[in-house]
Amino acid sequence: MSGTHLTRRTLLAGATAVALGATAGRAAATDAAAGIPTLWKEFRRTPLTHPQIPYIGRAGYRGGATRFPRRRVVADVADHGAVADGTTDCAPAINRAIAAAGRAGGGTVTIPPGTYRIDDVIRIGDSNVVLRGAGSGRTTLYATKNLTELIGVYGSRYGGDKSSWSWAGGLIWLAPSARWDSLTTAIRARAWPFEGWTGNRRDEWTTLTTVAPARQGSWTVTVADASALRPGRLVLLRLADGPAHTLLRHMAGGGPGPAAYVWDDKTKLTSYVPYEWPVRIARVHGRRVTLERPLPLDVRPEWDPRLTTHVPELTGSGVEGLTLEAAQTPQAPHLLDKGYNGVVLQCAYDCWVDDVTVRHVDNGFGLVAASACTLRRTRVAGRGSHHPYFCREGSHDNLVEDFTVEERTVPAPAGTQLHGINVEGLSSYNVWSRGDMRMGTFDSHRGLPFANVRTDITVNNDGRHGGDASAGPLFGARFTHWNIRVTNGRAGLMRIDGLAPYSATVGLNEVREFDQTDVPDFTGDLHSRLELYGTTDAVRPRNLHEAQRTLLR
């Protein structure tokens, strides 16, 4: 080797490098044999900024609390006139008891065992109020009317003859009273509203302070003026977009694919912007503000970042231990639902639903502009539904765990659709964990949802995704499917390494394309990852949310 001088140190260094490489190779092989994906090792090193896997360890009520509060009992519906005979309309009595709990500053309203007929919406509009039955197998609310009958026809703000009851509203409806009143007043006036945190026209907010640039994953931000901020206050982080749609491109992971995508004609998608993210303030020190969750996105000057007010939130409220059964009617044609809907949380933060079943509903459990809420031990049963679960209108940081979608009890009528677990409308950092889906699909419903996780779920993948073309891409960046068991081997929306940018598919059994076959919205390299394909339950950790829950505590 002319011109090369091999010293003893050079030879030793080369031998060491070879040995280290062999050791690393053996370690990688050992990890793979143990079901530990490379992605998990990477994520543990950079949990707040990993390009494919989002940090969702604080999703749900009170940052993922495993227990809900046991508020003191302040009312029983029987004392307000409810009778468990299955024929007396008990909605007025139940709502009187709930209102009394609200006037008392909160507390639990109990419903003894039995079947209670309800001919109206059951509304929880005050914070810290819990409606508790004796258990989903013992207390039943039998709903005889739909939302079209009770409130009125609800058209779409985007035009056409669709019924917005196909994706909004519940026969048990948790929303701040003032917000519920404004929504229903607008619907009755046929002035179809926006449904989120800033009012029917998205103009019910004021600026608290502007925010200096910060990076995704940061827990603290620097503000121009902290005088209106205090620990415990819920604020909105508001990010606008510009003509070049750099915010939407950032949500999609950035790079050539999103840069080449045509955003301007996606009018439904662009109507979802600004992005509004509710978060509580944990600490204020001078102009440095610590948040209870890390930033979901970069904060850049071109997006006019600011902390703002919002409509007063519903917080600390829940529904527990009951079944809501709707009068059994045929499932309506697609997007023409009358509104036999289950339980909806709207403009709610740190609220929950536990041990609740809905049966014979058009739509099961809804998160509409709801954040930091937990749905636990919930079940959708009966004749089949359009959306068993829906998550939309900018809902973030929610946790749906130990959920079941039962097989339908009657055949699907012609012209209907089944979506499964839905997410859309810029909703982000939501988790579906430990699920048993005997029908349906993982319905990424366009509207650029991003950074959502589905983990430890068994699914008979027989549903279809929805979403108008004007709502834009099916997926933004950092979608993760982790330990998914597809019982019928259908690939659609399960294996997403060829569909979703900067995504991760880990621990999925072998699947194949048939029926609905989707194509990616973005061109070029998607920077997606696929690991442990052809296996299920071998992946470690088995449940991505559970593993993240303890990672940064």
Coordinates of C-alpha atoms in Angstrom, one line a residue:
M1 CA 0.0 0.0 0.0
S2 CA 2.1 2.8 -1.3
G3 CA 2.1 6.0 0.8
T4 CA 0.4 4.3 3.8
H5 CA 2.1 3.7 7.1
L6 CA 0.4 1.1 9.2
T7 CA 1.2 1.7 12.9
R8 CA 0.3 -0.6 15.8
R9 CA -2.3 2.0 16.9
T10 CA -3.9 2.0 13.5
L11 CA -4.2 -1.8 13.5
L12 CA -5.6 -1.8 17.0
A13 CA -8.1 0.9 16.1
G14 CA -9.2 -1.1 13.1
A15 CA -9.6 -4.3 15.1
T16 CA -11.6 -2.4 17.8
A17 CA -13.9 -1.0 15.1
V18 CA -14.5 -4.4 13.7
A19 CA -15.2 -5.8 17.2
L20 CA -17.6 -3.0 18.0
G21 CA -19.4 -3.4 14.7
A22 CA -19.7 -7.1 15.3
T23 CA -21.0 -6.4 18.9
A24 CA -23.5 -3.9 17.5
G25 CA -24.6 -6.4 14.9
R26 CA -25.2 -9.1 17.5
A27 CA -27.1 -6.6 19.7
A28 CA -29.3 -5.6 16.8
A29 CA -29.9 -9.3 16.0
T30 CA -30.7 -10.0 19.6
D31 CA -33.1 -7.0 19.8
A32 CA -34.9 -8.2 16.6
A33 CA -35.2 -11.7 18.0
A34 CA -36.7 -10.3 21.2
G35 CA -39.2 -8.2 19.2
I36 CA -37.6 -4.9 20.1
P37 CA -37.8 -2.7 17.0
T38 CA -35.0 -0.2 16.1
L39 CA -37.7 2.5 16.1
W40 CA -38.3 2.0 19.8
K41 CA -34.6 2.3 20.6
E42 CA -34.5 5.5 18.5
F43 CA -37.6 6.9 20.1
R44 CA -36.3 6.4 23.6
R45 CA -33.3 8.6 22.7
T46 CA -35.4 11.4 21.2
P47 CA -39.0 10.9 22.5
L48 CA -40.2 14.5 21.9
T49 CA -38.8 15.0 18.4
H50 CA -38.7 11.6 16.7
P51 CA -39.6 12.0 13.0
Q52 CA -42.0 9.0 12.8
I53 CA -43.4 8.4 16.3
P54 CA -45.2 11.1 18.3
Y55 CA -44.9 11.5 22.0
I56 CA -48.4 10.6 23.3
G57 CA -47.4 9.6 26.9
R58 CA -49.6 12.3 28.4
A59 CA -52.7 11.7 26.3
G60 CA -56.0 11.7 28.1
Y61 CA -57.6 13.0 31.3
R62 CA -55.1 14.7 33.6
G63 CA -52.1 13.6 31.5
G64 CA -53.2 10.0 31.3
A65 CA -54.4 9.5 34.9
T66 CA -55.3 5.9 35.6
R67 CA -58.1 6.8 38.0
F68 CA -61.0 9.3 37.8
P69 CA -62.1 11.3 40.8
R70 CA -64.9 10.1 43.0
R71 CA -67.0 13.2 43.5
R72 CA -69.4 13.3 46.4
V73 CA -73.0 12.3 45.6
V74 CA -75.2 15.4 45.5
A75 CA -78.3 14.1 43.7
D76 CA -80.1 11.0 42.7
V77 CA -82.4 11.1 39.7
A78 CA -85.1 9.2 41.6
D79 CA -85.4 12.1 44.0
H80 CA -86.1 14.4 41.0
G81 CA -88.9 12.1 39.7
A82 CA -87.2 9.5 37.5
V83 CA -88.9 6.1 37.4
A84 CA -87.2 3.0 36.2
D85 CA -90.3 1.6 34.5
G86 CA -89.2 1.9 30.8
T87 CA -92.2 4.0 29.9
T88 CA -92.1 7.3 31.8
D89 CA -90.1 10.0 30.1
C90 CA -87.3 10.6 32.6
A91 CA -85.2 13.1 30.7
P92 CA -86.7 16.1 32.6
A93 CA -85.9 14.5 35.9
I94 CA -82.4 13.5 35.0
N95 CA -81.7 16.9 33.6
R96 CA -83.1 18.5 36.7
A97 CA -80.7 16.4 38.9
I98 CA -77.7 17.3 36.7
A99 CA -78.6 21.0 36.8
A100 CA -78.9 20.8 40.6
A101 CA -75.4 19.3 40.8
G102 CA -74.1 22.2 38.6
R103 CA -75.7 24.8 40.9
A104 CA -74.0 23.0 43.8
G105 CA -70.6 23.5 42.2
G106 CA -70.3 19.9 41.0
G107 CA -70.7 16.4 42.3
T108 CA -72.1 13.1 41.3
V109 CA -75.6 12.4 40.1
T110 CA -76.6 8.7 40.5
I111 CA -79.0 6.7 38.5
P112 CA -80.2 3.5 40.2
P113 CA -80.4 0.2 38.3
G114 CA -83.2 -0.2 35.8
T115 CA -84.4 1.1 32.5
Y116 CA -85.3 4.8 32.1
R117 CA -87.0 6.1 29.0
I118 CA -85.6 9.5 27.8
D119 CA -87.4 11.6 25.2
D120 CA -84.8 14.4 25.2
V121 CA -81.1 15.1 25.2
I122 CA -79.3 14.5 28.5
R123 CA -77.0 17.5 28.9
I124 CA -74.0 18.0 31.2
G125 CA -73.2 21.7 30.9
D126 CA -71.4 22.5 34.2
S127 CA -67.9 21.5 35.2
N128 CA -67.2 18.8 37.8
V129 CA -70.5 17.1 37.3
V130 CA -70.5 13.3 37.0
L131 CA -73.5 11.2 35.8
R132 CA -73.1 7.7 37.2
G133 CA -75.3 4.7 36.7
A134 CA -75.0 1.4 38.6
G135 CA -73.0 -0.2 35.7
S136 CA -73.4 -0.6 32.0
G137 CA -75.1 -3.9 32.6
R138 CA -77.5 -2.5 35.2
T139 CA -78.6 1.0 34.3
T140 CA -80.1 1.7 30.8
L141 CA -81.3 5.0 29.3
Y142 CA -83.7 4.1 26.5
A143 CA -83.8 7.0 23.9
T144 CA -86.9 7.2 21.8
K145 CA -86.1 10.3 19.7
N146 CA -83.3 11.5 17.5
L147 CA -81.6 14.8 17.3
T148 CA -83.4 15.9 14.2
E149 CA -86.7 15.6 16.1
L150 CA -85.3 17.2 19.2
I151 CA -83.3 20.1 17.8
G152 CA -84.0 20.2 14.1
V153 CA -82.4 19.6 10.7
Y154 CA -78.7 20.2 10.8
G155 CA -77.2 20.9 7.4
S156 CA -73.5 21.1 6.5
R157 CA -71.7 24.4 6.5
Y158 CA -70.0 23.2 3.3
G159 CA -73.3 22.9 1.4
G160 CA -75.1 20.0 -0.1
D161 CA -77.9 17.9 1.4
K162 CA -75.8 16.1 4.1
S163 CA -76.9 15.9 7.7
S164 CA -74.4 17.1 10.2
W165 CA -75.9 14.7 12.7
S166 CA -73.9 12.2 10.8
W167 CA -70.8 13.5 12.7
A168 CA -72.0 15.8 15.5
G169 CA -74.1 15.8 18.6
G170 CA -75.1 13.1 21.1
L171 CA -78.2 12.1 23.1
I172 CA -75.8 12.4 26.0
W173 CA -74.0 15.6 25.3
L174 CA -71.2 17.1 27.4
A175 CA -70.6 20.7 26.5
P176 CA -70.5 24.0 28.3
S177 CA -74.0 25.3 28.6
A178 CA -73.4 28.6 26.8
R179 CA -71.7 26.7 24.0
W180 CA -74.5 24.2 23.7
D181 CA -77.1 27.0 23.7
S182 CA -75.2 28.9 20.9
L183 CA -74.9 25.8 18.8
T184 CA -78.5 24.7 19.0
T185 CA -79.7 28.3 18.5
A186 CA -77.6 28.5 15.3
I187 CA -78.9 25.1 14.1
R188 CA -82.5 26.1 14.6
A189 CA -81.8 29.3 12.7
R190 CA -80.2 27.2 9.9
A191 CA -77.0 29.2 10.3
W192 CA -74.7 26.2 10.3
P193 CA -71.9 26.8 12.8
F194 CA -68.3 26.0 13.3
E195 CA -68.3 23.7 16.4
G196 CA -65.0 24.5 18.0
W197 CA -63.3 26.4 20.8
T198 CA -63.8 29.9 19.3
G199 CA -67.5 30.0 18.6
N200 CA -69.9 29.6 15.7
R201 CA -68.0 32.0 13.5
R202 CA -64.6 31.4 15.1
D203 CA -64.4 34.9 16.3
E204 CA -64.9 34.5 20.0
W205 CA -61.3 34.9 21.1
T206 CA -58.9 37.6 22.2
T207 CA -55.1 37.6 22.3
L208 CA -53.5 37.0 25.6
T209 CA -49.9 37.3 24.3
T210 CA -47.8 36.6 21.3
V211 CA -45.2 33.7 21.5
A212 CA -41.6 33.7 20.5
P213 CA -40.3 30.9 18.1
A214 CA -39.9 27.5 19.7
R215 CA -39.4 23.9 18.5
Q216 CA -41.8 21.0 18.5
G217 CA -41.4 19.0 21.8
S218 CA -40.5 22.1 23.9
W219 CA -42.3 22.3 27.3
T220 CA -41.7 26.0 27.7
V221 CA -42.3 29.0 25.5
T222 CA -41.3 32.7 25.8
V223 CA -44.1 35.1 25.6
A224 CA -44.2 38.9 25.1
D225 CA -46.5 39.5 28.1
A226 CA -47.3 37.0 30.8
S227 CA -49.5 39.3 32.9
A228 CA -52.7 37.5 31.9
L229 CA -51.3 34.0 32.4
R230 CA -51.3 31.9 35.6
P231 CA -50.7 28.3 36.5
G232 CA -53.8 26.1 35.8
R233 CA -55.3 28.4 33.2
L234 CA -56.4 26.8 30.0
V235 CA -55.3 28.7 26.9
L236 CA -55.3 28.1 23.2
L237 CA -52.1 28.1 21.2
R238 CA -53.2 29.6 17.9
L239 CA -51.2 29.0 14.7
A240 CA -52.3 30.6 11.4
D241 CA -51.1 29.8 7.9
G242 CA -50.0 31.8 4.9
P243 CA -50.4 31.7 1.1
A244 CA -47.6 29.2 0.8
H245 CA -49.3 26.9 3.3
T246 CA -46.1 26.3 5.2
L247 CA -48.0 25.3 8.4
L248 CA -49.9 22.5 6.5
R249 CA -46.7 21.4 4.9
H250 CA -45.1 21.2 8.4
M251 CA -48.0 19.1 9.7
A252 CA -47.3 16.8 6.8
G253 CA -43.6 16.4 7.7
G254 CA -42.2 18.9 5.2
G255 CA -39.9 18.2 2.3
P256 CA -40.5 17.9 -1.5
G257 CA -43.8 15.9 -1.3
P258 CA -45.8 18.4 0.8
A259 CA -44.1 21.3 -1.1
A260 CA -45.4 19.9 -4.4
Y261 CA -48.9 19.2 -3.1
V262 CA -51.7 21.4 -4.3
W263 CA -53.3 22.9 -1.2
D264 CA -55.2 25.9 -2.6
D265 CA -58.2 24.0 -3.9
K266 CA -58.6 22.0 -0.6
T267 CA -61.1 24.5 0.7
K268 CA -62.6 22.3 3.5
L269 CA -59.1 21.7 4.8
T270 CA -58.0 25.3 4.7
S271 CA -61.2 26.2 6.6
Y272 CA -59.9 24.2 9.5
V273 CA -56.9 26.6 9.9
P274 CA -55.9 28.2 12.2
Y275 CA -54.7 25.3 14.2
E276 CA -56.0 25.7 17.8
W277 CA -54.4 23.6 20.6
P278 CA -55.8 23.8 24.1
V279 CA -53.3 23.4 26.9
R280 CA -53.0 24.3 30.6
I281 CA -50.3 26.5 31.9
A282 CA -48.1 24.7 34.5
R283 CA -45.8 27.5 35.5
V284 CA -45.0 31.1 34.8
H285 CA -41.5 32.5 35.5
G286 CA -41.1 36.0 34.1
R287 CA -41.8 35.7 30.4
R288 CA -41.1 31.9 30.4
V289 CA -44.2 29.8 30.5
T290 CA -44.2 26.0 31.1
L291 CA -47.0 24.0 29.5
E292 CA -48.4 20.7 30.8
R293 CA -47.7 19.1 27.5
P294 CA -44.9 19.6 25.0
L295 CA -45.5 21.6 21.9
P296 CA -47.2 19.6 19.1
L297 CA -45.6 21.6 16.3
D298 CA -42.9 24.1 15.7
V299 CA -43.8 27.7 16.6
R300 CA -42.6 30.0 13.8
P301 CA -43.1 33.7 13.3
E302 CA -44.7 33.3 9.9
W303 CA -47.7 31.5 11.6
D304 CA -48.4 34.5 13.9
P305 CA -48.2 32.4 17.1
R306 CA -50.2 33.5 20.1
L307 CA -51.9 32.3 23.2
T308 CA -55.6 33.3 23.2
T309 CA -58.8 33.0 25.1
H310 CA -61.7 30.7 24.0
V311 CA -65.2 29.8 25.0
P312 CA -65.4 28.7 28.7
E313 CA -64.5 25.0 28.8
L314 CA -66.2 22.1 30.4
T315 CA -63.8 20.4 32.7
G316 CA -63.8 17.6 35.3
S317 CA -67.1 16.1 34.2
G318 CA -67.8 12.5 33.2
V319 CA -70.4 9.8 32.4
E320 CA -70.0 6.4 34.0
G321 CA -71.7 3.0 34.4
L322 CA -74.6 3.0 32.0
T323 CA -76.0 1.9 28.7
L324 CA -77.6 4.3 26.2
E325 CA -79.9 2.3 23.9
A326 CA -81.6 4.0 21.0
A327 CA -84.9 2.9 19.6
Q328 CA -83.9 0.4 16.9
T329 CA -84.4 1.9 13.5
P330 CA -82.7 1.0 10.2
Q331 CA -79.3 2.6 9.6
A332 CA -79.7 5.7 7.4
P333 CA -78.1 6.1 4.0
H334 CA -74.7 7.5 4.1
L335 CA -74.5 11.1 5.5
L336 CA -78.2 11.3 6.1
D337 CA -78.2 10.3 9.7
K338 CA -81.1 11.5 11.9
G339 CA -79.1 11.6 15.0
Y340 CA -79.6 8.6 17.1
N341 CA -76.2 9.3 18.5
G342 CA -74.5 8.2 21.7
V343 CA -72.2 10.2 23.9
V344 CA -70.4 13.4 22.7
L345 CA -67.8 15.5 24.4
Q346 CA -67.5 19.0 23.0
C347 CA -65.4 22.0 24.1
A348 CA -64.4 19.7 26.9
Y349 CA -61.0 19.4 28.6
D350 CA -60.0 16.8 31.2
C351 CA -63.4 15.0 31.0
W352 CA -64.1 11.3 30.8
V353 CA -66.4 8.4 29.9
D354 CA -66.0 5.1 31.7
D355 CA -68.0 1.8 31.5
V356 CA -70.5 3.0 29.0
T357 CA -72.2 1.0 26.2
V358 CA -74.2 2.5 23.3
R359 CA -76.6 0.3 21.3
H360 CA -78.5 0.8 18.0
V361 CA -76.9 4.2 17.4
D362 CA -76.1 6.1 14.2
N363 CA -72.8 7.3 15.7
G364 CA -71.4 6.1 19.0
F365 CA -68.8 8.2 20.9
G366 CA -67.7 11.6 19.7
L367 CA -64.9 14.0 20.5
V368 CA -65.7 17.3 18.9
A369 CA -63.2 20.1 19.7
A370 CA -62.5 18.0 22.8
S371 CA -59.0 17.6 24.2
A372 CA -57.3 15.8 27.1
C373 CA -60.3 13.5 27.6
T374 CA -60.3 9.7 28.2
L375 CA -62.9 7.2 27.0
R376 CA -62.3 3.9 28.9
R377 CA -64.2 0.6 28.8
T378 CA -66.6 1.8 26.1
R379 CA -68.6 -0.4 23.7
V380 CA -70.6 0.1 20.6
A381 CA -73.2 -2.6 20.0
G382 CA -76.4 -3.4 18.1
R383 CA -77.6 -2.8 14.5
G384 CA -74.4 -1.2 13.2
S385 CA -73.4 2.5 13.0
H386 CA -71.9 5.0 10.7
H387 CA -69.1 6.3 13.0
P388 CA -68.7 4.0 16.1
Y389 CA -66.1 6.6 17.3
F390 CA -65.4 10.0 15.8
C391 CA -62.7 12.5 16.6
R392 CA -62.9 15.8 14.7
E393 CA -62.9 19.6 14.7
G394 CA -59.5 19.9 16.1
S395 CA -59.6 17.4 18.9
H396 CA -56.2 16.7 20.5
D397 CA -54.4 14.6 23.2
N398 CA -57.4 12.3 23.8
L399 CA -57.2 8.6 24.9
V400 CA -59.6 5.9 23.9
E401 CA -58.7 2.6 25.7
D402 CA -60.2 -0.8 26.3
F403 CA -62.9 -0.2 23.6
T404 CA -65.0 -2.6 21.7
V405 CA -66.9 -2.4 18.4
E406 CA -69.2 -5.4 18.3
E407 CA -70.3 -7.1 15.2
R408 CA -73.5 -5.7 13.9
T409 CA -76.7 -7.6 14.7
V410 CA -78.5 -6.9 11.4
P411 CA -77.1 -6.8 7.9
A412 CA -75.9 -3.4 6.6
P413 CA -78.6 -1.7 4.5
A414 CA -77.7 -0.7 0.9
G415 CA -76.1 2.8 0.7
T416 CA -74.7 2.9 4.2
Q417 CA -71.1 3.0 5.3
L418 CA -69.2 1.9 8.3
H419 CA -66.1 3.9 9.2
G420 CA -64.8 2.5 12.5
I421 CA -62.5 4.7 14.6
N422 CA -62.4 8.1 12.9
V423 CA -60.0 11.0 13.1
E424 CA -60.0 14.1 10.9
G425 CA -59.9 17.9 10.9
L426 CA -56.3 18.6 12.0
S427 CA -56.9 16.4 15.1
S428 CA -53.6 15.4 16.6
Y429 CA -51.8 13.3 19.3
N430 CA -54.9 11.1 20.0
V431 CA -54.5 7.4 21.0
W432 CA -56.7 4.4 20.5
S433 CA -55.3 1.6 22.7
R434 CA -56.4 -2.0 23.6
G435 CA -59.3 -2.3 21.2
D436 CA -61.4 -5.1 19.9
M437 CA -63.0 -4.1 16.6
R438 CA -65.2 -6.8 15.2
M439 CA -66.0 -4.6 12.3
G440 CA -64.9 -1.2 10.9
T441 CA -61.5 0.2 10.0
F442 CA -58.9 2.8 11.0
D443 CA -60.8 5.7 9.4
S444 CA -58.3 8.5 8.7
H445 CA -61.0 10.7 7.3
R446 CA -58.9 13.3 5.4
G447 CA -58.6 16.8 6.9
L448 CA -54.8 16.1 7.6
P449 CA -55.0 14.5 11.0
F450 CA -51.4 14.0 12.2
A451 CA -49.4 12.5 15.0
N452 CA -52.1 9.9 16.1
V453 CA -51.4 6.4 17.4
R454 CA -53.4 3.1 17.2
T455 CA -51.8 0.4 19.3
D456 CA -52.6 -3.1 20.6
I457 CA -55.9 -3.5 18.6
T458 CA -57.5 -6.5 16.9
V459 CA -59.6 -5.5 13.9
N460 CA -61.8 -7.3 11.4
N461 CA -61.0 -4.7 8.7
D462 CA -64.3 -4.4 6.8
G463 CA -65.0 -0.7 6.9
R464 CA -64.2 2.2 4.6
H465 CA -62.6 5.5 5.2
G466 CA -64.5 8.7 4.3
G467 CA -63.7 12.3 3.6
D468 CA -64.3 14.8 0.8
A469 CA -61.5 15.5 -1.7
S470 CA -61.6 19.1 -0.6
A471 CA -60.6 18.0 2.9
G472 CA -57.1 17.2 1.6
P473 CA -54.7 14.4 2.7
L474 CA -55.7 11.3 4.6
F475 CA -52.6 11.5 6.8
G476 CA -50.2 14.1 8.1
A477 CA -46.9 13.1 9.7
R478 CA -46.2 10.8 12.6
F479 CA -49.0 8.4 12.4
T480 CA -48.1 5.1 14.2
H481 CA -49.7 1.7 14.0
W482 CA -48.1 -0.5 16.7
N483 CA -49.0 -4.1 17.3
I484 CA -52.1 -4.4 15.2
R485 CA -53.9 -7.8 14.5
V486 CA -55.9 -7.8 11.3
T487 CA -58.1 -10.9 11.4
N488 CA -59.2 -10.8 7.7
G489 CA -55.8 -9.9 6.3
R490 CA -57.0 -6.7 4.5
A491 CA -54.3 -4.1 4.2
G492 CA -56.3 -0.9 3.6
L493 CA -55.5 1.8 6.3
M494 CA -53.7 -0.8 8.4
R495 CA -50.3 -1.0 6.7
I496 CA -49.5 2.7 6.1
D497 CA -45.9 2.7 5.1
G498 CA -46.9 3.4 1.5
L499 CA -49.5 6.0 2.4
A500 CA -48.6 8.2 5.4
P501 CA -45.6 10.5 5.4
Y502 CA -43.1 10.1 8.2
S503 CA -45.1 7.2 9.6
A504 CA -44.4 3.9 11.5
T505 CA -46.0 0.5 11.0
V506 CA -44.7 -1.9 13.6
G507 CA -45.8 -5.4 14.5
L508 CA -48.5 -5.9 11.9
N509 CA -49.4 -9.4 10.6
E510 CA -49.2 -10.0 6.9
V511 CA -52.0 -8.3 4.9
R512 CA -52.9 -7.8 1.3
E513 CA -54.6 -5.2 -0.8
F514 CA -58.2 -5.8 -1.7
D515 CA -61.5 -3.8 -1.8
Q516 CA -60.5 -0.2 -1.1
T517 CA -56.9 0.4 -2.2
D518 CA -55.6 3.9 -1.5
V519 CA -52.7 5.8 -3.0
P520 CA -50.5 8.3 -1.2
D521 CA -51.4 12.0 -1.4
F522 CA -47.7 13.0 -1.5
T523 CA -45.2 12.2 -4.1
G524 CA -41.6 11.0 -3.6
D525 CA -40.1 9.4 -0.6
L526 CA -42.6 9.3 2.3
H527 CA -39.9 8.6 4.9
S528 CA -42.1 6.0 6.4
R529 CA -40.9 2.9 8.4
L530 CA -42.0 -0.7 8.5
E531 CA -40.7 -3.1 11.2
L532 CA -41.5 -6.5 12.5
Y533 CA -44.0 -7.0 9.6
G534 CA -45.6 -10.4 9.6
T535 CA -45.8 -10.6 13.4
T536 CA -48.2 -9.5 16.1
D537 CA -47.8 -9.5 19.9
A538 CA -44.1 -10.3 19.5
V539 CA -43.3 -6.6 19.4
R540 CA -41.8 -5.2 22.6
P541 CA -43.2 -3.0 24.1
R542 CA -46.5 -4.5 23.2
N543 CA -48.5 -1.3 23.8
L544 CA -46.9 1.9 22.6
H545 CA -49.0 4.2 24.8
E546 CA -48.4 2.2 28.0
A547 CA -44.7 2.3 27.3
Q548 CA -44.6 6.0 26.7
R549 CA -46.8 6.7 29.7
T550 CA -43.9 6.0 32.1
L551 CA -41.1 7.2 29.9
L552 CA -40.8 10.8 31.0
R553 CA -42.6 10.7 34.4

